[in-house]
XYZ file of C-alpha atoms in Angstrom:
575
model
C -23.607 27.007 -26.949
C -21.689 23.752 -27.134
C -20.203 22.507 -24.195
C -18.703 19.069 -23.396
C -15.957 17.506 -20.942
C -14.688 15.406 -18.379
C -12.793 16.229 -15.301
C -10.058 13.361 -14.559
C -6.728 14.181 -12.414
C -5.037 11.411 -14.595
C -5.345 12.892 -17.726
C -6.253 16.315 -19.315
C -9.765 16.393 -21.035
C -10.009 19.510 -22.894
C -13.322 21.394 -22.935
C -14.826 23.156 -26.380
C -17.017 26.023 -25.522
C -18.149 28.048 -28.657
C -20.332 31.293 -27.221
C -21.006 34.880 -28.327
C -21.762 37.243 -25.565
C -22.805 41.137 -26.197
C -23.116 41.565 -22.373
C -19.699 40.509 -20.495
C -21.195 40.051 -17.035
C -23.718 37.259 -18.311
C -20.637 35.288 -20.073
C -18.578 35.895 -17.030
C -21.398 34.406 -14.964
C -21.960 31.416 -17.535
C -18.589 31.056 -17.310
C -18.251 30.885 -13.923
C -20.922 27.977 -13.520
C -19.292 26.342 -15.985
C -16.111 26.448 -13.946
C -18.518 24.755 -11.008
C -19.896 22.475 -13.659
C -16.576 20.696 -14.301
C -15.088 20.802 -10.838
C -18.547 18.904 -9.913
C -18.857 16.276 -11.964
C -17.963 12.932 -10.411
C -15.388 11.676 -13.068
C -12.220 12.279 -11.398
C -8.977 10.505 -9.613
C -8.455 11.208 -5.550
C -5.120 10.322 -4.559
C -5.106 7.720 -2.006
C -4.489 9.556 1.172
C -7.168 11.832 0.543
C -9.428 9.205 0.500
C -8.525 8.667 4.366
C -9.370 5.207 3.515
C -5.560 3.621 2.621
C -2.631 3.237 5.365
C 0.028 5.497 6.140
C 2.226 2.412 4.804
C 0.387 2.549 1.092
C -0.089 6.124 0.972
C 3.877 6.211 1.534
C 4.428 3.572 -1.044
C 2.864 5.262 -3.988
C 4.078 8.413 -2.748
C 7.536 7.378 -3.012
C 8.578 8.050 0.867
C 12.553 7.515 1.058
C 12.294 5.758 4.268
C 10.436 2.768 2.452
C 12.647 2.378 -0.595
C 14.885 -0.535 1.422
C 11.722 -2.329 1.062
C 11.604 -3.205 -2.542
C 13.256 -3.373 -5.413
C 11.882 -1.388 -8.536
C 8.824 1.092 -8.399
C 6.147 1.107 -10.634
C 6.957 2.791 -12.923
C 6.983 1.921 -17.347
C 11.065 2.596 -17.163
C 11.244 0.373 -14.011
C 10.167 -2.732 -16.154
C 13.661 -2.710 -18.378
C 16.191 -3.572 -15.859
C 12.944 -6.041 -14.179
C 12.934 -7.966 -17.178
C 16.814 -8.248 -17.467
C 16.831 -9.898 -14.082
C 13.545 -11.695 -14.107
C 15.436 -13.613 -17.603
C 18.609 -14.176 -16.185
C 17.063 -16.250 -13.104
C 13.625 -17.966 -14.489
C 14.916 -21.010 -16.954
C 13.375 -22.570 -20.066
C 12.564 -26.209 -17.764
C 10.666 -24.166 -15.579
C 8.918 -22.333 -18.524
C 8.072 -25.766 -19.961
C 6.813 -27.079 -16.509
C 4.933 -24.247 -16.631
C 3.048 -24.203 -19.489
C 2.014 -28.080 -20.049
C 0.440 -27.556 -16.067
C -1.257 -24.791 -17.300
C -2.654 -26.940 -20.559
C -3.851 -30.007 -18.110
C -5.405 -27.072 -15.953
C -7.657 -25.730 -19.051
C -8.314 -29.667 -20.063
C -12.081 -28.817 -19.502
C -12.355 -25.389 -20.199
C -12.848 -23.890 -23.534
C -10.394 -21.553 -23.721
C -10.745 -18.861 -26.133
C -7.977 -18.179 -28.797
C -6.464 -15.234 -27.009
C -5.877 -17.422 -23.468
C -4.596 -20.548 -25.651
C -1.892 -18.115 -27.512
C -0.503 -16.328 -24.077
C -0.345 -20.261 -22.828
C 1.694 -20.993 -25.380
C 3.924 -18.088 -25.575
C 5.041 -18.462 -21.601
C 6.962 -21.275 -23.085
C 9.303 -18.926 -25.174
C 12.469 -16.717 -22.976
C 11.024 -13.635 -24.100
C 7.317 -13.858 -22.310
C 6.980 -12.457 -19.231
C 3.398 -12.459 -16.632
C 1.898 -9.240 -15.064
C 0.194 -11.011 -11.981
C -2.551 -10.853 -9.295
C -3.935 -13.317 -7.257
C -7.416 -13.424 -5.094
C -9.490 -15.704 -2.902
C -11.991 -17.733 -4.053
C -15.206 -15.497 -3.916
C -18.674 -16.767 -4.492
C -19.406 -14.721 -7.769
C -16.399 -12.565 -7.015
C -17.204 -11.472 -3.703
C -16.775 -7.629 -4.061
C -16.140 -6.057 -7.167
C -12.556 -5.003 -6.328
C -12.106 -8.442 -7.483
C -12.782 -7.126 -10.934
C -10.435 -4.186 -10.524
C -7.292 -6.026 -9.484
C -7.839 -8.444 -13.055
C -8.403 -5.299 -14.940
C -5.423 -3.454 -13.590
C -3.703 -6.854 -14.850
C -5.168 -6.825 -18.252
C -4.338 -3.330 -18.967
C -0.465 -2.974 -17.500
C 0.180 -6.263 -19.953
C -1.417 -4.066 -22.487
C 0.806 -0.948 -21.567
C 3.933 -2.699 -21.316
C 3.166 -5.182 -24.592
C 3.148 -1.602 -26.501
C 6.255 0.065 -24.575
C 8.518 -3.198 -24.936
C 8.677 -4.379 -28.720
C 9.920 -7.727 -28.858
C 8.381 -9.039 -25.426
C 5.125 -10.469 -24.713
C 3.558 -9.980 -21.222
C 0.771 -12.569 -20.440
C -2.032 -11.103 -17.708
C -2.094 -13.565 -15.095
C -5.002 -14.144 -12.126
C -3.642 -16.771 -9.454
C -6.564 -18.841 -7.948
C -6.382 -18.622 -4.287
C -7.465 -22.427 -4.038
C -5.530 -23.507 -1.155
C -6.792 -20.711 0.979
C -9.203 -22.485 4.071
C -10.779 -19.025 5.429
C -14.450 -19.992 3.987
C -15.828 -17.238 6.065
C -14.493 -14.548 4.206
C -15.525 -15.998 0.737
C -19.000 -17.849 0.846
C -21.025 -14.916 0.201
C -21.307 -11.707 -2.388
C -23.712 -8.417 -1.828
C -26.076 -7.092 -3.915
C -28.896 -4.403 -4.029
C -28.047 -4.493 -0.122
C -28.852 -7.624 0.043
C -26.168 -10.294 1.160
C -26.441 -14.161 -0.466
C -24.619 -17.017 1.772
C -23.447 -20.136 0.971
C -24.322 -22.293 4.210
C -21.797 -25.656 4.521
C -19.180 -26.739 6.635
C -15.832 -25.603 6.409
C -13.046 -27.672 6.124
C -9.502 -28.092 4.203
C -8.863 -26.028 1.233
C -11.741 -24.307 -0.106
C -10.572 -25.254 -4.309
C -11.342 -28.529 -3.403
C -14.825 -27.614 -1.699
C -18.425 -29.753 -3.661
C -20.272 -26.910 -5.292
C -23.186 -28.824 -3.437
C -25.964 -26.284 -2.188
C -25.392 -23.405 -4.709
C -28.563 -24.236 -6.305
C -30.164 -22.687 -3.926
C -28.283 -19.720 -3.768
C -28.782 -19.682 -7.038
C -32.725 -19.813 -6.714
C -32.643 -16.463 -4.676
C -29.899 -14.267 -6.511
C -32.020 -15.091 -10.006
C -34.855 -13.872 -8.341
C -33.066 -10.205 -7.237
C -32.347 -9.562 -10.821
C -34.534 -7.784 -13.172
C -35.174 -8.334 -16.673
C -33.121 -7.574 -19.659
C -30.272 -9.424 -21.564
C -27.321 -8.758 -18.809
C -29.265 -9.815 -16.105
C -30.167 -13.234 -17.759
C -26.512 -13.168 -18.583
C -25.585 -12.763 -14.845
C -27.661 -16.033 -14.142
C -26.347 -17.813 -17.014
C -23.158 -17.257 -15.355
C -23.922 -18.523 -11.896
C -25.706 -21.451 -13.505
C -23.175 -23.068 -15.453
C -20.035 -21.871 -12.920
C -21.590 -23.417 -10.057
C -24.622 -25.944 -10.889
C -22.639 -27.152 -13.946
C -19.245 -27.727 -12.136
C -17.970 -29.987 -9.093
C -15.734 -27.883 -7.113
C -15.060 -24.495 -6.247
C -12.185 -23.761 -8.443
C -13.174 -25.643 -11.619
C -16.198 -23.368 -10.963
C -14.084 -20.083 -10.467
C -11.866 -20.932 -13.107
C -15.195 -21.232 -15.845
C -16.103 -17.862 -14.050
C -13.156 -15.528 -14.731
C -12.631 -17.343 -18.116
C -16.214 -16.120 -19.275
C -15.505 -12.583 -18.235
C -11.954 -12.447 -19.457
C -10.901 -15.080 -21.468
C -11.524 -13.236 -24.129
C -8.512 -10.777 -23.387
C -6.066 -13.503 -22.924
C -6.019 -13.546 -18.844
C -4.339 -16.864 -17.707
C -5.670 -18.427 -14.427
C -3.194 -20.447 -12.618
C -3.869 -23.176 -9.858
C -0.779 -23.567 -7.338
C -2.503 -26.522 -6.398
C -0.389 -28.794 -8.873
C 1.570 -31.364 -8.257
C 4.306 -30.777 -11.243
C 4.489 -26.943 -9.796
C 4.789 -28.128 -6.322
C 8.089 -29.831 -7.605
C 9.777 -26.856 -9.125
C 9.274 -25.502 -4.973
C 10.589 -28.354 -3.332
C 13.837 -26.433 -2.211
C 12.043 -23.771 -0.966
C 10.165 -25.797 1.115
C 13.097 -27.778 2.858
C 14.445 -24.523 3.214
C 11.639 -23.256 5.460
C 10.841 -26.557 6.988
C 14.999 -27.315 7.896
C 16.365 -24.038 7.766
C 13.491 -21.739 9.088
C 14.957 -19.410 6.520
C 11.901 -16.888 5.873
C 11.130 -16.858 9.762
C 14.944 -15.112 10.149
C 14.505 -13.260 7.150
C 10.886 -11.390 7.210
C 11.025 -11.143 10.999
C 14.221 -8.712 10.321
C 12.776 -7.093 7.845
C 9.102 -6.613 9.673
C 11.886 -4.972 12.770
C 13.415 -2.569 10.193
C 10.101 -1.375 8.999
C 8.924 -0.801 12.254
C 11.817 1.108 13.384
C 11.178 3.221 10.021
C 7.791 4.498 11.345
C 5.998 3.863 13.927
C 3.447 4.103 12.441
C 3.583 1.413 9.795
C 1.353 -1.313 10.847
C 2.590 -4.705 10.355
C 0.551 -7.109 8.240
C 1.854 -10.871 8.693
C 4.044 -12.185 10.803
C 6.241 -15.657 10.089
C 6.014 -18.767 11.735
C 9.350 -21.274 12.231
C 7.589 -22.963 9.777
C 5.125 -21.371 7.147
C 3.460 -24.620 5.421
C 0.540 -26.304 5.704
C -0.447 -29.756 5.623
C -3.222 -30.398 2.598
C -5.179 -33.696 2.905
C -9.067 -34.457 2.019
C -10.890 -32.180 4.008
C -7.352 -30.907 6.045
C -5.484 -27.901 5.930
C -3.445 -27.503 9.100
C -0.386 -26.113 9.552
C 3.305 -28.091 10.289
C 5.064 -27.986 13.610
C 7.858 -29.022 15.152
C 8.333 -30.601 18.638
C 11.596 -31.052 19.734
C 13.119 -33.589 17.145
C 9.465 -34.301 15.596
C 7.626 -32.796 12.936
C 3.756 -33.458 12.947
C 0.344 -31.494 11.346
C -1.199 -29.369 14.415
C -4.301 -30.579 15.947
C -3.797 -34.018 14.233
C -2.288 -37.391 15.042
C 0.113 -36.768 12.084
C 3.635 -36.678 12.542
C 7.253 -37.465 10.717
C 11.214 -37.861 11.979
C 13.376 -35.496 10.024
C 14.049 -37.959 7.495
C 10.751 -39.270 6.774
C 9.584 -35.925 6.002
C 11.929 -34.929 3.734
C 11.281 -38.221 2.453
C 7.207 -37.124 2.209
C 8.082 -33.834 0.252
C 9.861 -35.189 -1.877
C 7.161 -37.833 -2.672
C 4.449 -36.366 -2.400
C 4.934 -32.234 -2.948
C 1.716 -31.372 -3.824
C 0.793 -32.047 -0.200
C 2.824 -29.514 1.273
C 0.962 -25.801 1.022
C 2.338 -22.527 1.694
C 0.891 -19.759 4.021
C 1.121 -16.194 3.451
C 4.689 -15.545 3.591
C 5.515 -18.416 1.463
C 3.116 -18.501 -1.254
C 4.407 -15.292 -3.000
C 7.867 -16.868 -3.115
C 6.162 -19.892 -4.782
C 4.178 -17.478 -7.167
C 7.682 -16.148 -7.820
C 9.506 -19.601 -8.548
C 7.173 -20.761 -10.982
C 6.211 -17.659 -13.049
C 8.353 -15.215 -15.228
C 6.938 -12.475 -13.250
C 7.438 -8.728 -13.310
C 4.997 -7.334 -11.231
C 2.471 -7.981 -8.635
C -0.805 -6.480 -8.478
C -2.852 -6.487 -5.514
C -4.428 -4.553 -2.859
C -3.238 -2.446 -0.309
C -2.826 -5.151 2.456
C -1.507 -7.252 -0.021
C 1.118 -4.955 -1.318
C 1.894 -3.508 2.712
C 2.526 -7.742 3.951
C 5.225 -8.043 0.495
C 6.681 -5.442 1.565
C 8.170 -7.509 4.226
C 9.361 -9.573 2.046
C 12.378 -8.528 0.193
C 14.911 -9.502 2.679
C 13.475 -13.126 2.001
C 13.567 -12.675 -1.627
C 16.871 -11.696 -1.649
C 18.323 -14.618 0.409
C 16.444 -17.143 -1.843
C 18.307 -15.710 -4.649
C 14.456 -14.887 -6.351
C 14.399 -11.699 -8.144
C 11.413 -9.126 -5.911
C 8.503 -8.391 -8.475
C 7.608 -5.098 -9.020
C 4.852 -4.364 -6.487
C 1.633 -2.359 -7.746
C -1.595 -1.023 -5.864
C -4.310 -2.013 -7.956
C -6.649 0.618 -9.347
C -9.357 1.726 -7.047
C -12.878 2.650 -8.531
C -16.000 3.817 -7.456
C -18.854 3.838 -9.906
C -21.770 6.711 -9.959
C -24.828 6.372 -11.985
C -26.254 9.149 -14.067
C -28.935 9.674 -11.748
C -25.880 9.881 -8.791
C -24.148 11.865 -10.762
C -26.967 14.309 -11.178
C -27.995 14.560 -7.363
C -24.156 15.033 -6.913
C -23.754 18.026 -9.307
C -27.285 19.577 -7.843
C -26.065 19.511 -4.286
C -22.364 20.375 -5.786
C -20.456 17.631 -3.704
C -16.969 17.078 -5.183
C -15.474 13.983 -5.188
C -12.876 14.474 -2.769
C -15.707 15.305 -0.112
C -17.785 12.191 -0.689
C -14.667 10.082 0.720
C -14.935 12.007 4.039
C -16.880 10.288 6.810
C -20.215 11.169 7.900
C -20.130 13.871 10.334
C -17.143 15.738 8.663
C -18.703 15.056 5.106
C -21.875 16.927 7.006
C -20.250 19.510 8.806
C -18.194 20.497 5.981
C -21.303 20.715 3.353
C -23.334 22.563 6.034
C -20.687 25.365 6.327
C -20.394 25.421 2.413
C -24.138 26.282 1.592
C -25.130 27.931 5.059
C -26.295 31.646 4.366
C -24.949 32.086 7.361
C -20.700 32.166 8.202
C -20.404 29.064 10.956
C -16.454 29.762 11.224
C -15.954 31.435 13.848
C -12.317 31.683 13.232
C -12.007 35.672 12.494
C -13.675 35.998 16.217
C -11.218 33.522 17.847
C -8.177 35.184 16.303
C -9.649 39.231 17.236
C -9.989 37.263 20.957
C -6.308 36.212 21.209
C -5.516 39.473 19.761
C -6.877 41.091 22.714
C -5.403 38.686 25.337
C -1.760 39.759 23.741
C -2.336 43.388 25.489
C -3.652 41.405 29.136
C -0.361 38.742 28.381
C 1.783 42.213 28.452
C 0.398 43.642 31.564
C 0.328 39.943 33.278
C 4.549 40.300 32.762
C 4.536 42.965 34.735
C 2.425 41.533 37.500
C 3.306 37.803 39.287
C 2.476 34.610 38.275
C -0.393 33.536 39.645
C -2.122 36.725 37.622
C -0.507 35.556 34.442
C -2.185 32.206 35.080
C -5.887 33.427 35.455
C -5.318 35.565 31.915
C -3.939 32.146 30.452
C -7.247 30.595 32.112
C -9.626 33.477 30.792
C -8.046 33.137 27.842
C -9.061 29.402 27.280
C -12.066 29.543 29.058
C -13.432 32.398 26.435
C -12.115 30.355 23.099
C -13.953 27.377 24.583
C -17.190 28.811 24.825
C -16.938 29.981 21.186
C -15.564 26.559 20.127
C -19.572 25.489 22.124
C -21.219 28.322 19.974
C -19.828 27.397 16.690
C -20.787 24.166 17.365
C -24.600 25.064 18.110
C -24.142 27.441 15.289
C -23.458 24.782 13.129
C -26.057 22.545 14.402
C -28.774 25.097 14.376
C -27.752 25.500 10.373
C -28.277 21.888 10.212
C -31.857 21.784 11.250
C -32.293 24.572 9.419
C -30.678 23.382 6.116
C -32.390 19.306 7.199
C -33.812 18.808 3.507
C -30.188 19.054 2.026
C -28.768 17.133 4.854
C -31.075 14.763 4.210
C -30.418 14.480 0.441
C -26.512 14.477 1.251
C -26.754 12.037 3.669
C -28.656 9.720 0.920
C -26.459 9.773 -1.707
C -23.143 9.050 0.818
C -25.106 5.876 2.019
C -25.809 4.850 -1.537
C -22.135 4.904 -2.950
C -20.730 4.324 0.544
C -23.160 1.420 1.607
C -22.424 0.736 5.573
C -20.251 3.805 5.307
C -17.525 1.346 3.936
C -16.176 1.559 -0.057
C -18.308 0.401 -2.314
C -15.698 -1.711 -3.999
C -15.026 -3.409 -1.031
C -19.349 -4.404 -0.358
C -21.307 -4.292 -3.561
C -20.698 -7.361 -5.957
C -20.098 -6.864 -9.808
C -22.957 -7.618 -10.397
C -25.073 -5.001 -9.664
C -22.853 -2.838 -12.356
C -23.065 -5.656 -14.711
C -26.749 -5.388 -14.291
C -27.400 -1.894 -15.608
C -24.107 -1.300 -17.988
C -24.004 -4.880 -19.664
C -20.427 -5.966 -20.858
C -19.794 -2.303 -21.788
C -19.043 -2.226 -18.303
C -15.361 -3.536 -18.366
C -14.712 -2.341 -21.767
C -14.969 1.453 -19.791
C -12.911 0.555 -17.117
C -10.211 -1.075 -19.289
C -10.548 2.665 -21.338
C -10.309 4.380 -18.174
C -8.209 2.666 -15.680
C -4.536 4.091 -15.651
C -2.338 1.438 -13.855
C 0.758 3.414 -12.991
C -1.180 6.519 -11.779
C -1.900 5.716 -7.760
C -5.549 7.802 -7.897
C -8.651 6.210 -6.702
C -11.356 6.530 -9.871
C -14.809 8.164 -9.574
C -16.248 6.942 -12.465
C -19.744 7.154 -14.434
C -20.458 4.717 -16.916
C -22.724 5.210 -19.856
C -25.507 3.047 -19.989
């Protein structure tokens, strides 16, 4: 008997089974199990919503909801990307391209950049190249290893559109988050359960922050790994990204180049002077004309009145720059007829700050309303890939875009994965959890198991419907009585359904200290791919994959990952 194959809701996988039966009821039974077998095995796409774990907003989105499609401009979609491009190279101009690409050249000064990055550089400069962006924070080693995902979504939608659009060339683009100041959420990275912290002051924008006191970080996340030739990789890594190099994003730039130069990703730094120029009118704009407050707080009203539901992610200020100085990133104000940097001793007339822009742009930083508009201005972008808070606050957006007179990218959730070893996958397909159930959280995951492999039937549904039945027959003779009888059946009624609602329940948790060894071994396996009962891709570093799967590890996931099909990925890699 040969049998092989994959279950995956994004693409069909067919299965070869070559058998010869004399007795029908064995093959029927093989059969059968072999029905289990494939509906069992971890590889497989959950759409978001089942996963309980995205927003109404995102689960919406990819869904295509009607009520959101005020809210941008083009879906994601490989036909989508035609009439994107027209409009993207009717706006974006061949000065801007050339800014573009001799900033990008200084930025790479001291990095080796591998053939592949050196050749997309030099294409942007020609009308017909386009970028496929995402953008991220900072992360010490990545932070989680959604950080991974969103560049790998990147990589492979360039790759996807390079081989639907002859004659265009799409460049995969990662912007460094440099300017961002929230240290908190980036000095440290999780693995094997264990968390590693960078300990310093915070203070101005974190691209600029000394790599001083990652040695000893360092010291202790060497020690975690084991041996083997990834693992001495891994430290390699950390060593010459952080020990070898003076400030955080030099450092993250050598990082993501290692892992993906080699494809041709392009980091970008929006902390550049010459790019800060091409966004001086955009600026003045905000600063002068408060132009994104009007815009994105009508929008943010006319996607609450939408839903209800639809939780808003940002909300603008008057003014939505900051002020960037050594060891200063503080927002701009305005007092009456003077402009000044909150919390500081900083301030301008009208003049003289138009004056300092002008000057001195590179000073001037946009928040999170205005640096996708900036992203925007100085790319030939078509799409942006990034989360789903990311993708729910540009949704606000478009209004903005649209009175700037900047075409709205393309907006795509990135590609959601969670990875199950062999040995997972095994314990999975033994206690025959599917992956739609491993998403549910604990006591439903539980429950629902419990009432799967019980000997015993815990629903006491059948007994609840014979009940009401009965009460139809008391409901007909109450009519024919007064109210206050009708009310004690309606009270009988609920009183009865209530205490077999209390015996399911004991029922159920009788079956579970009965059944406590699978429990048990349930329970386990949730905790190890949901550490903290929270998404793996959003606690457990790269790393730890890295570790046991080597660089094989985003060669699958490039194989694997689908870009346009909005599925979360269980995924097992092969060692």
């Amino acid at each position: 008997m040969l049998f092989y194959g994959v279950f995956c809701g994004v693409r069909e996988r067919k299965v070869h089974l070559n058998v010869i039966f004399r007795d029908r009821t064995v093959k029927n039974f093989i059969f059968t199990r072999l029905k289990i077998l494939i509906y069992m095995m971890p590889d497989a796409c959950v759409s978001y919503r089942k996963t309980g774990y995205f927003s109404k907003l995102i689960c919406d989105y990819v869904e295509q909801e009607p009520v959101l499609k005020p809210f941008y401009n083009r879906f994601p979609e490989m036909g989508s990307f035609k009439e994107q491009l027209r409009e993207k190279q009717g706006s974006y101009s061949g000065d801007t391209r050339q800014v573009l690409a001799d900033a990008l050249e200084r930025q790479y000064a001291h990095t080796v950049m591998t053939a592949e990055t050196s050749s997309n550089i030099h294409a942007l400069r020609s009308e017909n190249t386009f970028t496929i962006t995402t953008g991220h924070q900072l992360n010490l080693f990545t932070g989680p290893s959604y950080f991974l995902y969103k560049i790998i979504t990147t990589l492979k939608l360039a790759r996807q559109l390079a081989s639907e659009y002859a004659g265009y060339h799409f460049v995969p683009v990662y912007w460094m988050a440099t300017e961002d100041h929230d240290f908190e959420e980036i000095n440290h990275f999780n693995v094997h359960g264990k968390n590693f912290c960078w300990n310093r002051s915070s203070g101005g924008a974190v691209g600029r922050f000394s790599t001083d006191g990652l040695d000893e970080v360092y010291r202790l996340f060497a020690a975690e790994l084991g041996p083997g030739a990834s693992s001495e990789f891994l430290k390699q890594l950390f060593e010459k990204a952080y020990l070898e190099h003076d400030n955080l994003a030099s450092a993250t730039r050598f990082l993501v180049n290692e892992l993906f130069g080699e494809y041709g990703l392009v980091i970008v730094d929006g902390d550049d002077r010459s790019l800060k120029e091409l966004f001086i009118p955009y600026a003045e704009n905000d600063i002068f004309r408060n132009v994104a407050y009007r815009s994105v707080s009508g929008t943010s009203e006319a996607l609450k009145e939408a839903d209800g539901n639809y939780n808003l992610q940002v909300n603008p200020r008057e003014i939505n720059l900051f002020y960037l100085d050594e060891g200063l990133r503080e927002r701009i104000g305005k007092a009456g007829d003077t402009y000044g940097v909150v919390d500081t001793d900083i301030t301008w007339s009208k003049e003289a700050l138009l004056q300092h822009l002008q000057e001195e742009p590179q000073k001037f930083s946009p928040n999170v309303i205005l640096r996708p508009l900036y992203q925007e201005v100085i790319l030939p972008n078509l799409c942006y890939i990034g989360g789903g808070g990311e993708i729910a606050y540009w949704l606000q957006l478009k209004g903005f875009f649209e009175e700037e007179k900047v075409p709205f990218p393309v907006l795509l959730v990135r590609n959601s994965v969670l990875l199950v070893s062999a040995k997972q996958r095994s314990k999975l397909e033994n206690l025959r959890i599917s992956p739609e159930a491993l998403f549910l959280k604990r006591d439903a995951f539980i429950n629902k198991k419990v009432r799967e492999i019980s000997d015993v039937d815990i629903d006491f549904t059948p007994q609840k419907k014979h009940l009401q039945e009965q009460f139809r027959e008391m409901y007909e003779l109450a009519e024919k009585t007064d109210k206050t009888f009708l009310n004690a059946v309606r009270a009988q009624e609920k009183k009865q359904l209530k205490g077999l609602d209390k015996l399911e329940k004991r029922l159920l948790k009788a079956q579970k200290r009965k059944l406590s060894d699978q429990v048990i071994r349930m329970t386990e396996i949730q905790n190890e791919l949901f550490p903290g009962q929270s998404l793996q891709e959003r606690t457990v570093n790269f790393s730890q994959f890295y570790e046991q799967y080597g660089k094989a590890l985003i060669s699958l996931l490039l194989d694997e990952l689908d870009p346009l099909k909005g599925d979360f990925y269980v995924l097992t890699p092969q060692a």
